[in-house]
PDB file of N, CA, C and O in Angstrom:
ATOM      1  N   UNK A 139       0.824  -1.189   0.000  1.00 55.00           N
ATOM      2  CA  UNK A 139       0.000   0.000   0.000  1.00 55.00           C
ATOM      3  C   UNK A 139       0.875   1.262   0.000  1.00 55.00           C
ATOM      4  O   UNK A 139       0.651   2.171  -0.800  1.00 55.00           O
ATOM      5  N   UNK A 140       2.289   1.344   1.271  1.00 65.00           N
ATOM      6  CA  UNK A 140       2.885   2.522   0.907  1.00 65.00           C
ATOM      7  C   UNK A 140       3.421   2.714  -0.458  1.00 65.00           C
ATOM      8  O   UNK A 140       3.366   3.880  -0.850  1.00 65.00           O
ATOM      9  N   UNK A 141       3.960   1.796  -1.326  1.00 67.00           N
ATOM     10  CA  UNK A 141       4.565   2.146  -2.693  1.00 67.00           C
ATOM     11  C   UNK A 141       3.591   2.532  -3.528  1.00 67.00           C
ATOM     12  O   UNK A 141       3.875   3.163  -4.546  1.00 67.00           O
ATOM     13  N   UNK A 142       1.926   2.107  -3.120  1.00 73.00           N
ATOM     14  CA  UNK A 142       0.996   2.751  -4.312  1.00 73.00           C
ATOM     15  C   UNK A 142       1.002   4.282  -3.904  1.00 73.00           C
ATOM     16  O   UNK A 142       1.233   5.194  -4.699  1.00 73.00           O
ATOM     17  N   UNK A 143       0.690   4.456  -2.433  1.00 70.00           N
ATOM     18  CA  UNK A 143       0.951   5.957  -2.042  1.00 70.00           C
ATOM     19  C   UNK A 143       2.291   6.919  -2.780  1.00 70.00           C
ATOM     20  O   UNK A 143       2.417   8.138  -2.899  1.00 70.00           O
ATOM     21  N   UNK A 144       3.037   5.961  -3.124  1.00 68.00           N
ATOM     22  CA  UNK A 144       4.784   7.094  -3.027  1.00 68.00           C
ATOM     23  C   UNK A 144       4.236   6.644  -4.556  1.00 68.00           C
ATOM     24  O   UNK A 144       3.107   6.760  -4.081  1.00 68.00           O
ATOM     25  N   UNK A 145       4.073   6.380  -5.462  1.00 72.00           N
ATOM     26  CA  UNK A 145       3.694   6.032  -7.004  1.00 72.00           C
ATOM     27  C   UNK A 145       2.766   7.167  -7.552  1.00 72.00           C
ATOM     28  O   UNK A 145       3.059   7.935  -8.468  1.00 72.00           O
ATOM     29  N   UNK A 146       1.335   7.140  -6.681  1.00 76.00           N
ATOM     30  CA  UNK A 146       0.423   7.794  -6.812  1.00 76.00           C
ATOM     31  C   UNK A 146       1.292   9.712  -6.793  1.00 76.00           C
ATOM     32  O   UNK A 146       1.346  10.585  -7.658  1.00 76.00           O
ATOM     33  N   UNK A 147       1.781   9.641  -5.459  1.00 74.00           N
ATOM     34  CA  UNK A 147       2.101  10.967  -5.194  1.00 74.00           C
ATOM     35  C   UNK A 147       3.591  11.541  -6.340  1.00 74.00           C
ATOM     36  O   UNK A 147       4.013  12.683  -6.526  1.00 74.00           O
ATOM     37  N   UNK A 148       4.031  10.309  -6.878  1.00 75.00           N
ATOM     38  CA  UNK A 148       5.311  10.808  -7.731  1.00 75.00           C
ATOM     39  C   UNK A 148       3.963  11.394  -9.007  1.00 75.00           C
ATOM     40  O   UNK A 148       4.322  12.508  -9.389  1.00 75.00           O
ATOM     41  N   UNK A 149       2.890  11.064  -9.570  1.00 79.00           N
ATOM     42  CA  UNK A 149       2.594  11.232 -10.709  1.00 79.00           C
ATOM     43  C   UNK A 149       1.565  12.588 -10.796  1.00 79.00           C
ATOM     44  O   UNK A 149       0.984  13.156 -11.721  1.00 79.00           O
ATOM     45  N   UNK A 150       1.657  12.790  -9.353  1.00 81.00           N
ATOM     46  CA  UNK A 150       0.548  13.680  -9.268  1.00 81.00           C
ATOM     47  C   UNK A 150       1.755  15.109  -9.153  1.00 81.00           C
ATOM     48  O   UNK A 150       1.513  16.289  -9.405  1.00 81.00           O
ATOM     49  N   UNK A 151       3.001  14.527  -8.712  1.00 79.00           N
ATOM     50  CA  UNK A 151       4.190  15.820  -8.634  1.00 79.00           C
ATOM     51  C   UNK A 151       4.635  16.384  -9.790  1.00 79.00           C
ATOM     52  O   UNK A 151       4.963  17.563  -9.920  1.00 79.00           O
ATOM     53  N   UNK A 152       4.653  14.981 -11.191  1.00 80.00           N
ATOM     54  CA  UNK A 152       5.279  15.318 -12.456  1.00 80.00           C
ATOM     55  C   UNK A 152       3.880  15.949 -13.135  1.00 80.00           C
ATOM     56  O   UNK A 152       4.004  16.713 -14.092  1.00 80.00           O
ATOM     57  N   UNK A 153       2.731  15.662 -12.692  1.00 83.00           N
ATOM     58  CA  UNK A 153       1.482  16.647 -13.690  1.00 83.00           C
ATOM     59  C   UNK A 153       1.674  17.815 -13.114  1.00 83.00           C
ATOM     60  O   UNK A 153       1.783  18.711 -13.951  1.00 83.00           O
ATOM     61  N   UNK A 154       1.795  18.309 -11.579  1.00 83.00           N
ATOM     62  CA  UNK A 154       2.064  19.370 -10.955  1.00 83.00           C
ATOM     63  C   UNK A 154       3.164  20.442 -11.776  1.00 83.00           C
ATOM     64  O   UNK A 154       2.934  21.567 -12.220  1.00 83.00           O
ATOM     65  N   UNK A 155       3.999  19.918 -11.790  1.00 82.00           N
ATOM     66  CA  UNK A 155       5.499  20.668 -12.203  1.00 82.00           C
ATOM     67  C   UNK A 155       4.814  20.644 -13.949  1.00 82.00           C
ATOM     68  O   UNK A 155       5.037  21.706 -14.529  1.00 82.00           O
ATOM     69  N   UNK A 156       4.157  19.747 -14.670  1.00 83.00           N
ATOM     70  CA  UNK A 156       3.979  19.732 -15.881  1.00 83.00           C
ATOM     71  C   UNK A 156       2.937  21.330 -15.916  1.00 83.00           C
ATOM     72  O   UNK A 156       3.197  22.218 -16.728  1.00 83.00           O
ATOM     73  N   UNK A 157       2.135  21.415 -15.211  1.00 85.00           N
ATOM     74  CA  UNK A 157       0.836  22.183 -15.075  1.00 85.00           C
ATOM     75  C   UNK A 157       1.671  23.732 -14.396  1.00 85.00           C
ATOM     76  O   UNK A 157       1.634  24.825 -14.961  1.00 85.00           O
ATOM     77  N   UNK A 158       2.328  23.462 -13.172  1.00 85.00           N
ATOM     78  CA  UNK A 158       2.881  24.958 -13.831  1.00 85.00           C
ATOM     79  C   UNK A 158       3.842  25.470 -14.475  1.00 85.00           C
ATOM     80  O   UNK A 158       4.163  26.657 -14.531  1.00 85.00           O
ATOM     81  N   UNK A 159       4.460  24.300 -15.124  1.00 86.00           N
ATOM     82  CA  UNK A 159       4.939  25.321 -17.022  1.00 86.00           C
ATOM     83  C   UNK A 159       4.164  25.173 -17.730  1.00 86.00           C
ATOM     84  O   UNK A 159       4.671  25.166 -18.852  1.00 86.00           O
ATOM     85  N   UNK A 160       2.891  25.001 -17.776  1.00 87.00           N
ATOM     86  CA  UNK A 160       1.676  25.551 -18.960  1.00 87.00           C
ATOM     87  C   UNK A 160       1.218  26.541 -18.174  1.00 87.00           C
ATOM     88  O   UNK A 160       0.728  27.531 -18.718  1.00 87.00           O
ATOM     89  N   UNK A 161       1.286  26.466 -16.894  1.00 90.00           N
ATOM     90  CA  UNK A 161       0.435  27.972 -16.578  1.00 90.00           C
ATOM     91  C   UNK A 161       1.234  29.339 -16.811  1.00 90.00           C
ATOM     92  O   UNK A 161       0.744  30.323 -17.364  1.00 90.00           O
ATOM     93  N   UNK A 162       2.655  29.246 -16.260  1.00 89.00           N
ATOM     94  CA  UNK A 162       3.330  30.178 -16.506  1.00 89.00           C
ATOM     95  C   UNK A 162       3.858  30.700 -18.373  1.00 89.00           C
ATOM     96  O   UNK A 162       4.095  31.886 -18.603  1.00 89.00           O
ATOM     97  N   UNK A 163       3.946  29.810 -19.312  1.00 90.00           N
ATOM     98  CA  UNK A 163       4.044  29.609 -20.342  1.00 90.00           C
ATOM     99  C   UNK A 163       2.687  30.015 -21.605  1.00 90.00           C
ATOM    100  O   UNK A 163       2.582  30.659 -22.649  1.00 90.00           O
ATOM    101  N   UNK A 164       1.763  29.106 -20.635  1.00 89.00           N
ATOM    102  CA  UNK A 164       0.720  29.080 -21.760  1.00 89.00           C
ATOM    103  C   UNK A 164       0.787  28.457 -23.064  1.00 89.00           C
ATOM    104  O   UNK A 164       0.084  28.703 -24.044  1.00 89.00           O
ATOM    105  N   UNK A 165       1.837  27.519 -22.933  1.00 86.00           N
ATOM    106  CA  UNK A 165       2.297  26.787 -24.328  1.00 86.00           C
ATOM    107  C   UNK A 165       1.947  25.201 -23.884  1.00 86.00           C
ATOM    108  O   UNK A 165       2.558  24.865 -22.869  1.00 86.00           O
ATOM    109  N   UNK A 166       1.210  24.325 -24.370  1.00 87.00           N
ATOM    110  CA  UNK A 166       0.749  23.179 -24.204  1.00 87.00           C
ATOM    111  C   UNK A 166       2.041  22.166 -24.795  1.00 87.00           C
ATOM    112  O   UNK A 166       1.918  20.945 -24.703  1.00 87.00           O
ATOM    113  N   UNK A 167       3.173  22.729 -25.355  1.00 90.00           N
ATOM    114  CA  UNK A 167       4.241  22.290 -26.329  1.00 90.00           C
ATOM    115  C   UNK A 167       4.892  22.040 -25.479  1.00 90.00           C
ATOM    116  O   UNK A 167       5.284  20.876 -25.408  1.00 90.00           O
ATOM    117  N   UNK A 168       5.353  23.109 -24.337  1.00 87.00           N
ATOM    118  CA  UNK A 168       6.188  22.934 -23.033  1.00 87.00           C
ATOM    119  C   UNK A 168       5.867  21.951 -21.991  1.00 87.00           C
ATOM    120  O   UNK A 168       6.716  21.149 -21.602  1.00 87.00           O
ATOM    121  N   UNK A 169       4.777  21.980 -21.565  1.00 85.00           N
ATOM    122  CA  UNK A 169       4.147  21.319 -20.812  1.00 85.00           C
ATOM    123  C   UNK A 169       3.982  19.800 -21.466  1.00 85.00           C
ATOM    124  O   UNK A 169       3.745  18.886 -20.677  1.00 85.00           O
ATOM    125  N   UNK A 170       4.113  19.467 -23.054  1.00 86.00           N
ATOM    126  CA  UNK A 170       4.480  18.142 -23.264  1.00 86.00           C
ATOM    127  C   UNK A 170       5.357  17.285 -23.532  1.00 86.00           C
ATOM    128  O   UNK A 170       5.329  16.067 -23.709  1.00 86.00           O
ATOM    129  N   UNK A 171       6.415  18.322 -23.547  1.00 88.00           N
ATOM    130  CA  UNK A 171       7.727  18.307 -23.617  1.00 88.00           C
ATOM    131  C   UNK A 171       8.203  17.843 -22.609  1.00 88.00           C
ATOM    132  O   UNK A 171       8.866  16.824 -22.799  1.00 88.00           O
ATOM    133  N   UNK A 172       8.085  18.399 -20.991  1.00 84.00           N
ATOM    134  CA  UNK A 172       8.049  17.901 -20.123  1.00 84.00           C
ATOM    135  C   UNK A 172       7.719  16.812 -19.445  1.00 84.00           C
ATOM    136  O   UNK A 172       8.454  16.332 -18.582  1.00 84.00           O
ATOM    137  N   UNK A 173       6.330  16.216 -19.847  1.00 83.00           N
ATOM    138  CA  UNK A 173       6.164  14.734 -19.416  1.00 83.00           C
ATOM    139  C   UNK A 173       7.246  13.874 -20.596  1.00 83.00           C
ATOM    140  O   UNK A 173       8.081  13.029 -20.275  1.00 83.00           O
ATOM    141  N   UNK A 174       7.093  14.130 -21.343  1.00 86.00           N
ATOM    142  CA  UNK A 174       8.063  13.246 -22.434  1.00 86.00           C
ATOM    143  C   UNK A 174       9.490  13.255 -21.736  1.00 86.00           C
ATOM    144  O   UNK A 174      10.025  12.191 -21.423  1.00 86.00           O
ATOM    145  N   UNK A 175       9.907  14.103 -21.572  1.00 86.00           N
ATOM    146  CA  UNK A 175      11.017  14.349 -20.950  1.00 86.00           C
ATOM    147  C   UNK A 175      11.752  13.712 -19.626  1.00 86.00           C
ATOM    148  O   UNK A 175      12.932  13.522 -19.333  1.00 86.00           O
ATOM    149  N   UNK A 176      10.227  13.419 -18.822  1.00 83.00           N
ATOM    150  CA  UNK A 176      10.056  12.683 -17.694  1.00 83.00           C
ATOM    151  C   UNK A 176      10.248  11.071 -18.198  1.00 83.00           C
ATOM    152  O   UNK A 176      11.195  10.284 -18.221  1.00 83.00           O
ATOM    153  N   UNK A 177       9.229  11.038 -18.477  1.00 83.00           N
ATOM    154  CA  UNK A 177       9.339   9.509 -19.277  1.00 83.00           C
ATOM    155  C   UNK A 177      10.591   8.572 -19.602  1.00 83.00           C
ATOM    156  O   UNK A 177      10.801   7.486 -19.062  1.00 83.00           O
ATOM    157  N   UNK A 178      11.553   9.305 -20.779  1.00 88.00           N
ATOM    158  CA  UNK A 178      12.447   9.139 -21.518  1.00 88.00           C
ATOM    159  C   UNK A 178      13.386   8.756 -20.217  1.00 88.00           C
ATOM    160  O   UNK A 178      13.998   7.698 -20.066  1.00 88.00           O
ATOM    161  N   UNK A 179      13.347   9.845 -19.344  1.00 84.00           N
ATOM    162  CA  UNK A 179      14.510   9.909 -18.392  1.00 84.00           C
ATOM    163  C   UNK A 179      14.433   8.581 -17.450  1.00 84.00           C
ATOM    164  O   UNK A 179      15.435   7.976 -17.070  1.00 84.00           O
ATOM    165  N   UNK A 180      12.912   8.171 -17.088  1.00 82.00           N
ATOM    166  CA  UNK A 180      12.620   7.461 -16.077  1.00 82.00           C
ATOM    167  C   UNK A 180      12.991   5.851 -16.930  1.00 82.00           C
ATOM    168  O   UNK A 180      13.448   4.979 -16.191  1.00 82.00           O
ATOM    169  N   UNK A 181      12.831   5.547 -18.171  1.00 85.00           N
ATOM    170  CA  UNK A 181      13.124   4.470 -19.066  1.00 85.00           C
ATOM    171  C   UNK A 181      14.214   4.492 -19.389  1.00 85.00           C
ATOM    172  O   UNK A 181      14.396   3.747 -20.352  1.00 85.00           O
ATOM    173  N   UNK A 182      15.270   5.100 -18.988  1.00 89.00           N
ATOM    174  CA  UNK A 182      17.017   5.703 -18.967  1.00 89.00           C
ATOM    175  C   UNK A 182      17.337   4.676 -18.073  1.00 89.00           C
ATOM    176  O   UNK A 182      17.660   3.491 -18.167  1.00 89.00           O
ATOM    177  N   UNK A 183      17.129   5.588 -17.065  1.00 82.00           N
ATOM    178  CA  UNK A 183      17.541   4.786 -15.372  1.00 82.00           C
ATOM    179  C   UNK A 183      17.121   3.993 -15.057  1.00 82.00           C
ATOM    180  O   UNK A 183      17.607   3.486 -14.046  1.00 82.00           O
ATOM    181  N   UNK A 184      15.833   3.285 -15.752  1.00 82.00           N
ATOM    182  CA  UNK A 184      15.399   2.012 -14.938  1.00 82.00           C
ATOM    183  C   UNK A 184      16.640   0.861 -14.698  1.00 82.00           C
ATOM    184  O   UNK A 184      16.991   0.485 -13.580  1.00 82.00           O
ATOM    185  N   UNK A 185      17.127   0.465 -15.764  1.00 84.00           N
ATOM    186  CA  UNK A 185      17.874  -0.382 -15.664  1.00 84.00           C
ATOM    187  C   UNK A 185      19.171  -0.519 -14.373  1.00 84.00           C
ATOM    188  O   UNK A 185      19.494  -1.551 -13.783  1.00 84.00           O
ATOM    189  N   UNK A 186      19.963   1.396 -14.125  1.00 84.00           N
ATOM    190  CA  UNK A 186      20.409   1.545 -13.610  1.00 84.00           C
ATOM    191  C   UNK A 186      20.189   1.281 -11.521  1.00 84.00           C
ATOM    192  O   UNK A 186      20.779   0.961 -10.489  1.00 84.00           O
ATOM    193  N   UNK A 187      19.037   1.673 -12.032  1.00 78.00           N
ATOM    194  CA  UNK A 187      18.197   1.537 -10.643  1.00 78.00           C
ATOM    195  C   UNK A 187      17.945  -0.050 -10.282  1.00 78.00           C
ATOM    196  O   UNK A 187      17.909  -0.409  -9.105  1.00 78.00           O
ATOM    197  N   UNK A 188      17.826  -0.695 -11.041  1.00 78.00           N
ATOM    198  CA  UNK A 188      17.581  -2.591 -10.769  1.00 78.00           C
ATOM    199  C   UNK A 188      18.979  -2.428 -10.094  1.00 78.00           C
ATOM    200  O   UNK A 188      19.038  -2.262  -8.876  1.00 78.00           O
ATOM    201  N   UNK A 189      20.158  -2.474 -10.897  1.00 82.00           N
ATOM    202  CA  UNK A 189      20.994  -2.772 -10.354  1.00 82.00           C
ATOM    203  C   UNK A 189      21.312  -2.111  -9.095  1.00 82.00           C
ATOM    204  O   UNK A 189      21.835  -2.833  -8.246  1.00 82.00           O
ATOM    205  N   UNK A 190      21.185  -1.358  -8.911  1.00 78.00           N
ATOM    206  CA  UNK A 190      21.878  -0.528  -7.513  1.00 78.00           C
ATOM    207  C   UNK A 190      20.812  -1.309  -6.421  1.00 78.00           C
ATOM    208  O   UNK A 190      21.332  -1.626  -5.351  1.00 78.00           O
ATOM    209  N   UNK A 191      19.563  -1.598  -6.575  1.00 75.00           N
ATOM    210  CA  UNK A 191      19.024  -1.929  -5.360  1.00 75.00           C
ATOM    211  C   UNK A 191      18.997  -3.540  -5.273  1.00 75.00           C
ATOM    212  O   UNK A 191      18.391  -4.201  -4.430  1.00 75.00           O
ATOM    213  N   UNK A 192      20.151  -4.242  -6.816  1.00 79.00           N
ATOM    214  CA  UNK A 192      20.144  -5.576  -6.398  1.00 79.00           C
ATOM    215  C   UNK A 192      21.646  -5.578  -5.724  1.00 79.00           C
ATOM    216  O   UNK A 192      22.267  -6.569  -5.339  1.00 79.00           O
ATOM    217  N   UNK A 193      21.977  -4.480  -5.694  1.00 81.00           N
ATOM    218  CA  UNK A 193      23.503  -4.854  -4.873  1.00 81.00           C
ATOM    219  C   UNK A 193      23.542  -4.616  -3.553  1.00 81.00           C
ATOM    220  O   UNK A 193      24.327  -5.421  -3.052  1.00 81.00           O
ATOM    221  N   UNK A 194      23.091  -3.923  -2.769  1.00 77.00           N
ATOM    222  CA  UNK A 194      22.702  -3.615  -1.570  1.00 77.00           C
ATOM    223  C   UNK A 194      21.488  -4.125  -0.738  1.00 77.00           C
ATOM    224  O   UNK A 194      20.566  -4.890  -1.022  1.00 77.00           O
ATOM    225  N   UNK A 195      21.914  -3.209   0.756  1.00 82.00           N
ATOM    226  CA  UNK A 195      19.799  -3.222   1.477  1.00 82.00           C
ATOM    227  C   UNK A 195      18.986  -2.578   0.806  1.00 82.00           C
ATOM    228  O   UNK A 195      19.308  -1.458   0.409  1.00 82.00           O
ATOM    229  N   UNK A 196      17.580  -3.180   0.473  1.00 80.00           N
ATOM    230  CA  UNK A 196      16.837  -2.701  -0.537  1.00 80.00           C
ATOM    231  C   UNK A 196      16.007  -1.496   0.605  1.00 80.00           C
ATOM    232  O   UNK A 196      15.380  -0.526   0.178  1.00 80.00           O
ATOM    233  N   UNK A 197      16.145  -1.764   1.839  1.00 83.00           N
ATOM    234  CA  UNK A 197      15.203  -1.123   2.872  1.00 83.00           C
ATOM    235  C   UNK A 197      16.149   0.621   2.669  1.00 83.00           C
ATOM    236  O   UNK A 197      15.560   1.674   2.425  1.00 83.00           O
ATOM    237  N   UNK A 198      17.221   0.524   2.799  1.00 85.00           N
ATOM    238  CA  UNK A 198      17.923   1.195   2.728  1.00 85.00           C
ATOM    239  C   UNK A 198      18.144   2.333   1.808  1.00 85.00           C
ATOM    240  O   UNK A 198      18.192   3.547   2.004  1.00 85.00           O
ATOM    241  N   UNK A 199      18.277   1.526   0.642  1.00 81.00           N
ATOM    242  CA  UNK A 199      18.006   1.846  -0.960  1.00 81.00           C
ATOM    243  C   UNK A 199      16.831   2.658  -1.166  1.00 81.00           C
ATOM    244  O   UNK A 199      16.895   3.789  -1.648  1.00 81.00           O
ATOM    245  N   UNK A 200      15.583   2.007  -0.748  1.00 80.00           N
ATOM    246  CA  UNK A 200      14.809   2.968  -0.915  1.00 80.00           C
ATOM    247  C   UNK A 200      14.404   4.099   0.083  1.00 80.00           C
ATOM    248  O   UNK A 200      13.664   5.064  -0.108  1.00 80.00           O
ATOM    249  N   UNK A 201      15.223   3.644   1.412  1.00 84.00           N
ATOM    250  CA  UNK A 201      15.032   5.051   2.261  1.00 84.00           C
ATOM    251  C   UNK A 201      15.877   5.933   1.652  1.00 84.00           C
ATOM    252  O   UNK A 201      15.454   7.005   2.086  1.00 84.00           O
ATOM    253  N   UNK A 202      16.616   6.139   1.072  1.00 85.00           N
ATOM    254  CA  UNK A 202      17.845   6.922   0.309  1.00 85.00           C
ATOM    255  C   UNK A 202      17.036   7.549  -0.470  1.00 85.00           C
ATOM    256  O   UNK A 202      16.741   8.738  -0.346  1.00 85.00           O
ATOM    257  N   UNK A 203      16.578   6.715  -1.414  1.00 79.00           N
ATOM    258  CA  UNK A 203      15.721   7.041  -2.486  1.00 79.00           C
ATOM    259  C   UNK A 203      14.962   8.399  -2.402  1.00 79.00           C
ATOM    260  O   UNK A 203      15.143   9.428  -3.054  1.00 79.00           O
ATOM    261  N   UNK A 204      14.033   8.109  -1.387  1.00 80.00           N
ATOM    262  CA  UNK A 204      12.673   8.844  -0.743  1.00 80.00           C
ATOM    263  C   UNK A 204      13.033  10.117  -0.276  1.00 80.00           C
ATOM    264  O   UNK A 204      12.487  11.218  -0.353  1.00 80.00           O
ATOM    265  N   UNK A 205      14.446   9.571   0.402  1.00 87.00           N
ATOM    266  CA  UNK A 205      15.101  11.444   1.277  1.00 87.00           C
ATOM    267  C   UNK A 205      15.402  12.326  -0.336  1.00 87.00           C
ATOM    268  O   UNK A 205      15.133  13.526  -0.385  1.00 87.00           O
ATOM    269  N   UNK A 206      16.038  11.519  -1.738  1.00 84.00           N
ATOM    270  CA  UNK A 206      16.678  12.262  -2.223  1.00 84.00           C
ATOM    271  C   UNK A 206      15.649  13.106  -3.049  1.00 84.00           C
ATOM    272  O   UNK A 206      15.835  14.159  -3.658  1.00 84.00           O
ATOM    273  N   UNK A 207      14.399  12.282  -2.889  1.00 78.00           N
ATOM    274  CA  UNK A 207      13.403  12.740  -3.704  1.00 78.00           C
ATOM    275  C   UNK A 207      12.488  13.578  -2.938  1.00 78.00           C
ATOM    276  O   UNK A 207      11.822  14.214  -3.755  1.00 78.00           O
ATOM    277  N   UNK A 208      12.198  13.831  -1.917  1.00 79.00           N
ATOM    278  CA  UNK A 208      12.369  14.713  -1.368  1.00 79.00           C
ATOM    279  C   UNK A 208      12.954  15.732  -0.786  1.00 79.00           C
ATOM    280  O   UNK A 208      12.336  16.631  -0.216  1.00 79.00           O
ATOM    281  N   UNK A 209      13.903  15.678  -0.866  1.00 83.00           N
ATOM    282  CA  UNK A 209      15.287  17.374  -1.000  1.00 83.00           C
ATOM    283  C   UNK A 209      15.041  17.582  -2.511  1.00 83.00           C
ATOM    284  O   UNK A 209      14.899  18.804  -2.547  1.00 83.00           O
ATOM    285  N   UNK A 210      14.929  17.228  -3.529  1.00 77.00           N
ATOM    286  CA  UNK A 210      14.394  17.788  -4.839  1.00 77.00           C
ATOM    287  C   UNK A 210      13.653  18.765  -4.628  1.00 77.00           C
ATOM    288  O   UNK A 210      13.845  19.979  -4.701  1.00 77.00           O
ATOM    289  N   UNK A 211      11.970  17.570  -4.103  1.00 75.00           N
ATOM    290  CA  UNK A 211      10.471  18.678  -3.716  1.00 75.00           C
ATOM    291  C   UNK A 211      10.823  19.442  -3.133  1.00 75.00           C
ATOM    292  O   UNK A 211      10.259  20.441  -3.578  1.00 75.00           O
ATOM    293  N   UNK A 212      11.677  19.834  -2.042  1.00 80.00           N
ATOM    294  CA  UNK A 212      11.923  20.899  -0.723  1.00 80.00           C
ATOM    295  C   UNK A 212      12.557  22.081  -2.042  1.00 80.00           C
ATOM    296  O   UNK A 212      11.959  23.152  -2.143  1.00 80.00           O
ATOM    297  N   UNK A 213      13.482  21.863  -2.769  1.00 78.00           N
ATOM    298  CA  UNK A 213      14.745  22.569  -3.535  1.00 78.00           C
ATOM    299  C   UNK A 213      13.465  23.346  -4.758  1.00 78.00           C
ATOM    300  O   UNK A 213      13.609  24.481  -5.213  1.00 78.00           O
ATOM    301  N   UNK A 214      12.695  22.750  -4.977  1.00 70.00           N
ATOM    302  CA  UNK A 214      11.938  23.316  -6.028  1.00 70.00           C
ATOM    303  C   UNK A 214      10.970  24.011  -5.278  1.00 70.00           C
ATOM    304  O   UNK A 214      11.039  25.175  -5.674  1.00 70.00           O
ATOM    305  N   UNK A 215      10.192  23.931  -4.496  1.00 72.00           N
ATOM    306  CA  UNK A 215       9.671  24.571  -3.756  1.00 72.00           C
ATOM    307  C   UNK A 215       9.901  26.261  -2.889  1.00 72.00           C
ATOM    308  O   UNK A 215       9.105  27.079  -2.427  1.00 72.00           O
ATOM    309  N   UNK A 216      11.329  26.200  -2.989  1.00 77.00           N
ATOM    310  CA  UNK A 216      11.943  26.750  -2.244  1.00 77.00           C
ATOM    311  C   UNK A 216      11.903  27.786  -3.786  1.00 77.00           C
ATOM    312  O   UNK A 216      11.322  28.868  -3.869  1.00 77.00           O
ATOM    313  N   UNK A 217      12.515  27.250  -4.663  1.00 69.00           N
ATOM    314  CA  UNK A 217      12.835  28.070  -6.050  1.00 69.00           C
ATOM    315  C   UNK A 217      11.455  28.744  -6.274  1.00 69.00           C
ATOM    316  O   UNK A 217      11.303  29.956  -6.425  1.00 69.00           O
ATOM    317  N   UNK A 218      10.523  27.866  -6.278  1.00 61.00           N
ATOM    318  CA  UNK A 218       9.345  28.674  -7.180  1.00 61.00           C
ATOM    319  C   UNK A 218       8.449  29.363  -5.818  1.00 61.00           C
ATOM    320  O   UNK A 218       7.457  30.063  -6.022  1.00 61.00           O
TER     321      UNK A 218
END
């Protein structure tokens, strides 16, 4: 149940960040550029990411994970 929560809340962050560069923009081009952008990146690293959490504690791994992805949200937040 928590990974549907942290899943749910990653997709609702990338429409967020997608939604305000169309608001600030007003260009629907930017704003699709951006999920694409997301995408591409996240089908990059997958592979990279198997491996790192088959070499280690996975408990670990993903507490790492969670802090780093949150000092992002805090860092963008802070910006905008």
């Amino acid at each position: 149940m928590n990974r549907s929560i942290l899943s749910a809340g990653d997709y609702i962050y990338l429409f967020a960040v997608s939604y305000f560069i169309l608001y600030e923009t007003g260009s629907a081009f930017y704003f699709s550029i951006n999920l694409a952008i997301s995408v591409v990146i996240s089908l990059i690293l997958l592979p990279f990411a198997e491996v790192i959490s088959d070499l280690g504690n996975k408990r670990k791994t993903i507490i790492i994970g969670e802090r780093l992805f949150a000092c992002v949200i805090i860092g963008l937040f802070v910006y905008i």
